[in-house]
Amino acid sequence: ERLYGVCDYYDAESLLTDGERRVLGRLRSFLDEKAHPLLADHWERGEFPTELGQPLIDLDLMEPAELTGGASGAEPVPARGIYQGFRIFELARTDASLATWYTAQAGLFRTAIRVGASEAQQREWMPRVIDFSLKGVFSLTEPESGSDIAGGLSTTARREGDGWILDGAKRWIGGASTADVLAVFARDVADGQVKAFLVEREAPGVTLEKIHGKTSLRMMQNAHITLTGVRVPEAMRLHNVNSFRDVAAMLRAMRSDVAWIATGLQAGAFEAALGYVNERKQFGRSLGSFQLVQEKLARMLGNVTASLSLVVRLTEQQAKGIYRDQESALAKMQTSLLMRETVALAREVVGGNGITLDTDVARFHADAEAVYSYEGTHEINALIIGRALTGESAFTR
Ligand code: FAD
């Protein structure tokens, strides 16, 4: 039996091995049985269901030994990109906060270490990143700098003795409150270049404040972080980050994960809407029997299918080592646009119940807005593509 049924119209699942499908099947059962019942209530309260964290980690989420042959202690073999993508898809079709929680570690933090750490540092940290025993977050965005972070980054790093002193603030940092370390990007006051540091969350001078009142991704916790005279040893600097160009390499590699989230999220909304219209009756017939509703179902399926085809192909390219800014930017931009239309159509066909947490559609509809904006807004990704098409950078006037 196929795992993704109607959401995977052209059978992308056939690219998975039997072993990968088995592991994904276990993730599906866990999400359906243990996670799903907790979602509406935690979303409403704005709290992450922390009890799901360890069981999800125990599912061997990052590099399942069963698939990679990486027994404990041995160097794990990286999981295949397509499988990695479907894992994110699976989490996002249940809940975007769960997918974001996972990609904060498996995408953002792991990429910071993979791209930024020296070989010796990677040997020390990577096994603990993979088994989640060293939890980290990616602290780039600042209160005054989001889209223009490359030029606007103002957190400072000052060399002092055998270490560094960091001062500044970071905003929106996902998962910071439960992390062991924060990967903080700061500008070296001596040479003006961006460097990266692993800062202990509980180090003196670090304060975290929960961002309250979110109307999207309410389960995921985002922090406003203040760094005041925070001392970091040189050994905790990521030795391969020497300028913003190295940070851009991280962003380029991570953006495809968000495209997988945008794809999984709309698949979840579509499935929930399809189930609903086949059940509910008006005018003595099921909603799904009306022509106008069927047109919306077809559009939603078209969006999901186009998105999935796009991320699968991008992932295949990246697996060959081909990473270009404009290609991951296009995937993030386009899947997010389609996602926004899909969740709006899903909400429409569910009617009034589409704005309550009783149907999953309302949660997907609200959560889509954060996914639309994080890791490069629509405009910023469009400008990256525009620059590649014309040779003209239009980020500033
Ligand atoms: P702004 O940069 O202020 O942009 C506002 C609007 O102006 C946008 O529509 C933008 O596209 C537009 N705009 C800006 N410049 C231009 C231009 N030149 N031309 C045309 N339009 C333009 N960051 C992290 O570092 N780590 C995290 O873990 C993290 N998690 C996040 C989780 C959530 C839920 C959210 C909402 C954000 C998160 N972020 C994180 C930050 C996120 O990456 C930024 O919100 C995003 O980059 C946009 O920056 P901004 O919000 O400051 O918007």
Tab-separated table of N, CA, C and O and ligand atoms in Angstrom, residues 100 108 137-143 145-148 171-174 214 216-217 222 370 373-380 383 394-396, ligand 1:
chain	number	residue	atom	x	y	z
A	100	THR	N	9.112	22.131	11.773
A	100	THR	CA	10.072	23.215	12.024
A	100	THR	C	10.994	22.848	13.182
A	100	THR	O	12.197	23.131	13.164
A	108	LEU	N	18.872	23.500	10.000
A	108	LEU	CA	19.595	24.735	10.326
A	108	LEU	C	20.870	24.464	11.126
A	108	LEU	O	21.974	24.832	10.712
A	137	VAL	N	20.473	25.830	17.860
A	137	VAL	CA	19.596	26.647	17.011
A	137	VAL	C	20.440	27.622	16.206
A	137	VAL	O	21.607	27.857	16.512
A	138	PHE	N	19.836	28.182	15.195
A	138	PHE	CA	20.508	29.022	14.215
A	138	PHE	C	20.096	30.472	14.506
A	138	PHE	O	18.950	30.852	14.264
A	139	SER	N	21.030	31.247	15.042
A	139	SER	CA	20.662	32.591	15.509
A	139	SER	C	21.264	33.641	14.588
A	139	SER	O	22.374	34.131	14.838
A	140	LEU	N	20.519	33.961	13.553
A	140	LEU	CA	21.013	34.909	12.550
A	140	LEU	C	20.204	36.223	12.576
A	140	LEU	O	20.773	37.305	12.703
A	141	THR	N	18.872	36.111	12.489
A	141	THR	CA	18.020	37.301	12.372
A	141	THR	C	18.144	38.200	13.609
A	141	THR	O	18.312	37.706	14.727
A	142	GLU	N	18.043	39.498	13.383
A	142	GLU	CA	18.143	40.457	14.491
A	142	GLU	C	16.892	41.336	14.531
A	142	GLU	O	16.157	41.407	13.540
A	143	PRO	N	16.669	42.035	15.657
A	143	PRO	CA	15.461	42.876	15.738
A	143	PRO	C	15.399	43.906	14.614
A	143	PRO	O	14.334	44.167	14.065
A	145	SER	N	17.224	43.735	11.705
A	145	SER	CA	17.665	43.206	10.412
A	145	SER	C	17.111	41.825	10.147
A	145	SER	O	17.422	40.875	10.871
A	146	GLY	N	16.267	41.730	9.103
A	146	GLY	CA	15.737	40.438	8.672
A	146	GLY	C	16.240	40.172	7.267
A	146	GLY	O	17.286	39.557	7.053
A	147	SER	N	15.515	40.714	6.285
A	147	SER	CA	15.887	40.498	4.887
A	147	SER	C	17.277	41.050	4.566
A	147	SER	O	17.984	40.508	3.718
A	148	ASP	N	17.664	42.133	5.232
A	148	ASP	CA	18.953	42.762	4.899
A	148	ASP	C	20.062	42.340	5.860
A	148	ASP	O	21.023	43.087	6.088
A	171	ARG	N	16.551	37.844	17.019
A	171	ARG	CA	15.084	37.748	17.130
A	171	ARG	C	14.542	36.579	16.318
A	171	ARG	O	15.122	36.215	15.307
A	172	TRP	N	13.484	36.008	16.795
A	172	TRP	CA	12.734	34.955	16.105
A	172	TRP	C	13.378	33.580	16.196
A	172	TRP	O	13.002	32.685	15.439
A	173	ILE	N	14.352	33.401	17.097
A	173	ILE	CA	15.146	32.183	17.020
A	173	ILE	C	14.332	30.975	17.493
A	173	ILE	O	13.960	30.857	18.665
A	174	GLY	N	14.062	30.069	16.553
A	174	GLY	CA	13.154	28.941	16.796
A	174	GLY	C	13.822	27.853	17.631
A	174	GLY	O	14.893	27.394	17.289
A	214	LYS	N	1.824	35.063	18.960
A	214	LYS	CA	1.913	34.665	17.554
A	214	LYS	C	0.565	34.129	17.061
A	214	LYS	O	-0.132	33.439	17.795
A	216	SER	N	0.601	32.400	14.138
A	216	SER	CA	1.018	31.355	13.195
A	216	SER	C	2.111	30.536	13.861
A	216	SER	O	2.884	31.076	14.663
A	217	LEU	N	2.181	29.256	13.536
A	217	LEU	CA	3.161	28.355	14.166
A	217	LEU	C	3.173	28.552	15.679
A	217	LEU	O	4.226	28.687	16.284
A	222	ASN	N	9.552	30.709	19.681
A	222	ASN	CA	10.579	31.593	19.113
A	222	ASN	C	11.043	32.554	20.199
A	222	ASN	O	10.242	33.014	21.005
A	370	ALA	N	3.657	31.768	8.589
A	370	ALA	CA	5.049	31.844	9.078
A	370	ALA	C	5.985	31.172	8.084
A	370	ALA	O	7.066	31.690	7.773
A	373	SER	N	6.973	33.307	5.284
A	373	SER	CA	7.934	34.401	5.534
A	373	SER	C	9.316	33.962	5.993
A	373	SER	O	10.277	34.702	5.797
A	374	TYR	N	9.435	32.796	6.650
A	374	TYR	CA	10.776	32.528	7.202
A	374	TYR	C	11.730	31.937	6.168
A	374	TYR	O	11.320	31.485	5.120
A	375	GLU	N	13.006	32.015	6.488
A	375	GLU	CA	14.094	31.576	5.598
A	375	GLU	C	13.988	32.163	4.199
A	375	GLU	O	14.082	31.465	3.193
A	376	GLY	N	13.800	33.486	4.166
A	376	GLY	CA	13.722	34.179	2.873
A	376	GLY	C	12.278	34.402	2.501
A	376	GLY	O	11.548	33.455	2.195
A	377	THR	N	11.844	35.664	2.513
A	377	THR	CA	10.461	35.981	2.137
A	377	THR	C	10.292	35.775	0.629
A	377	THR	O	11.262	35.591	-0.111
A	378	HIS	N	9.047	35.873	0.205
A	378	HIS	CA	8.725	35.766	-1.232
A	378	HIS	C	9.564	36.769	-2.039
A	378	HIS	O	10.167	36.421	-3.053
A	379	GLU	N	9.598	38.017	-1.551
A	379	GLU	CA	10.277	39.070	-2.317
A	379	GLU	C	11.776	38.788	-2.401
A	379	GLU	O	12.388	38.957	-3.465
A	380	ILE	N	12.368	38.386	-1.296
A	380	ILE	CA	13.822	38.166	-1.294
A	380	ILE	C	14.176	37.003	-2.223
A	380	ILE	O	15.133	37.080	-3.004
A	383	LEU	N	13.940	38.199	-5.731
A	383	LEU	CA	15.082	39.042	-6.102
A	383	LEU	C	16.327	38.196	-6.385
A	383	LEU	O	17.147	38.551	-7.234
A	394	ALA	N	18.795	43.725	-7.520
A	394	ALA	CA	17.783	44.763	-7.284
A	394	ALA	C	17.393	44.841	-5.805
A	394	ALA	O	16.318	45.335	-5.465
A	395	PHE	N	18.275	44.355	-4.921
A	395	PHE	CA	17.937	44.344	-3.490
A	395	PHE	C	17.862	45.743	-2.906
A	395	PHE	O	17.119	45.999	-1.974
A	396	THR	N	18.691	46.649	-3.452
A	396	THR	CA	18.611	48.032	-2.987
A	396	THR	C	18.302	48.895	-4.208
A	396	THR	O	18.468	48.446	-5.337
B	1	FAD	P1	11.633	42.306	6.847
B	1	FAD	O1	12.996	42.069	6.347
B	1	FAD	O2	11.401	43.499	7.711
B	1	FAD	O3	10.653	42.366	5.598
B	1	FAD	C1	9.307	42.855	5.664
B	1	FAD	C2	8.710	42.814	4.268
B	1	FAD	O4	9.478	43.657	3.398
B	1	FAD	C3	8.760	41.411	3.635
B	1	FAD	O5	7.616	41.215	2.859
B	1	FAD	C4	9.982	41.491	2.742
B	1	FAD	O6	9.934	40.587	1.662
B	1	FAD	C5	9.913	42.931	2.264
B	1	FAD	N1	11.222	43.401	1.799
B	1	FAD	C6	12.370	43.539	2.518
B	1	FAD	N2	13.378	43.972	1.726
B	1	FAD	C7	12.858	44.084	0.482
B	1	FAD	C8	13.388	44.481	-0.798
B	1	FAD	N3	14.677	44.807	-0.967
B	1	FAD	N4	12.553	44.503	-1.861
B	1	FAD	C9	11.257	44.148	-1.733
B	1	FAD	N5	10.688	43.767	-0.575
B	1	FAD	C10	11.491	43.723	0.519
B	1	FAD	N6	15.599	33.615	11.922
B	1	FAD	C11	16.699	32.967	12.415
B	1	FAD	O7	17.828	33.456	12.312
B	1	FAD	N7	16.571	31.757	13.034
B	1	FAD	C12	15.367	31.157	13.193
B	1	FAD	O8	15.295	30.062	13.764
B	1	FAD	C13	14.200	31.819	12.691
B	1	FAD	N8	12.969	31.249	12.848
B	1	FAD	C14	11.863	31.965	12.477
B	1	FAD	C15	10.580	31.468	12.781
B	1	FAD	C16	9.443	32.206	12.503
B	1	FAD	C17	8.109	31.689	12.896
B	1	FAD	C18	9.562	33.458	11.850
B	1	FAD	C19	8.352	34.289	11.533
B	1	FAD	C20	10.807	33.943	11.527
B	1	FAD	C21	11.966	33.215	11.833
B	1	FAD	N9	13.237	33.723	11.560
B	1	FAD	C22	14.362	33.074	12.049
B	1	FAD	C23	13.398	35.029	10.910
B	1	FAD	C24	13.018	35.043	9.450
B	1	FAD	O9	14.007	34.413	8.678
B	1	FAD	C25	12.722	36.490	9.048
B	1	FAD	O10	11.475	36.815	9.628
B	1	FAD	C26	12.715	36.711	7.568
B	1	FAD	O11	14.003	36.606	7.050
B	1	FAD	C27	12.161	38.101	7.196
B	1	FAD	O12	12.745	39.112	7.936
B	1	FAD	P2	11.811	40.174	8.720
B	1	FAD	O13	10.757	39.424	9.441
B	1	FAD	O14	12.717	41.042	9.518
B	1	FAD	O15	11.078	41.009	7.599
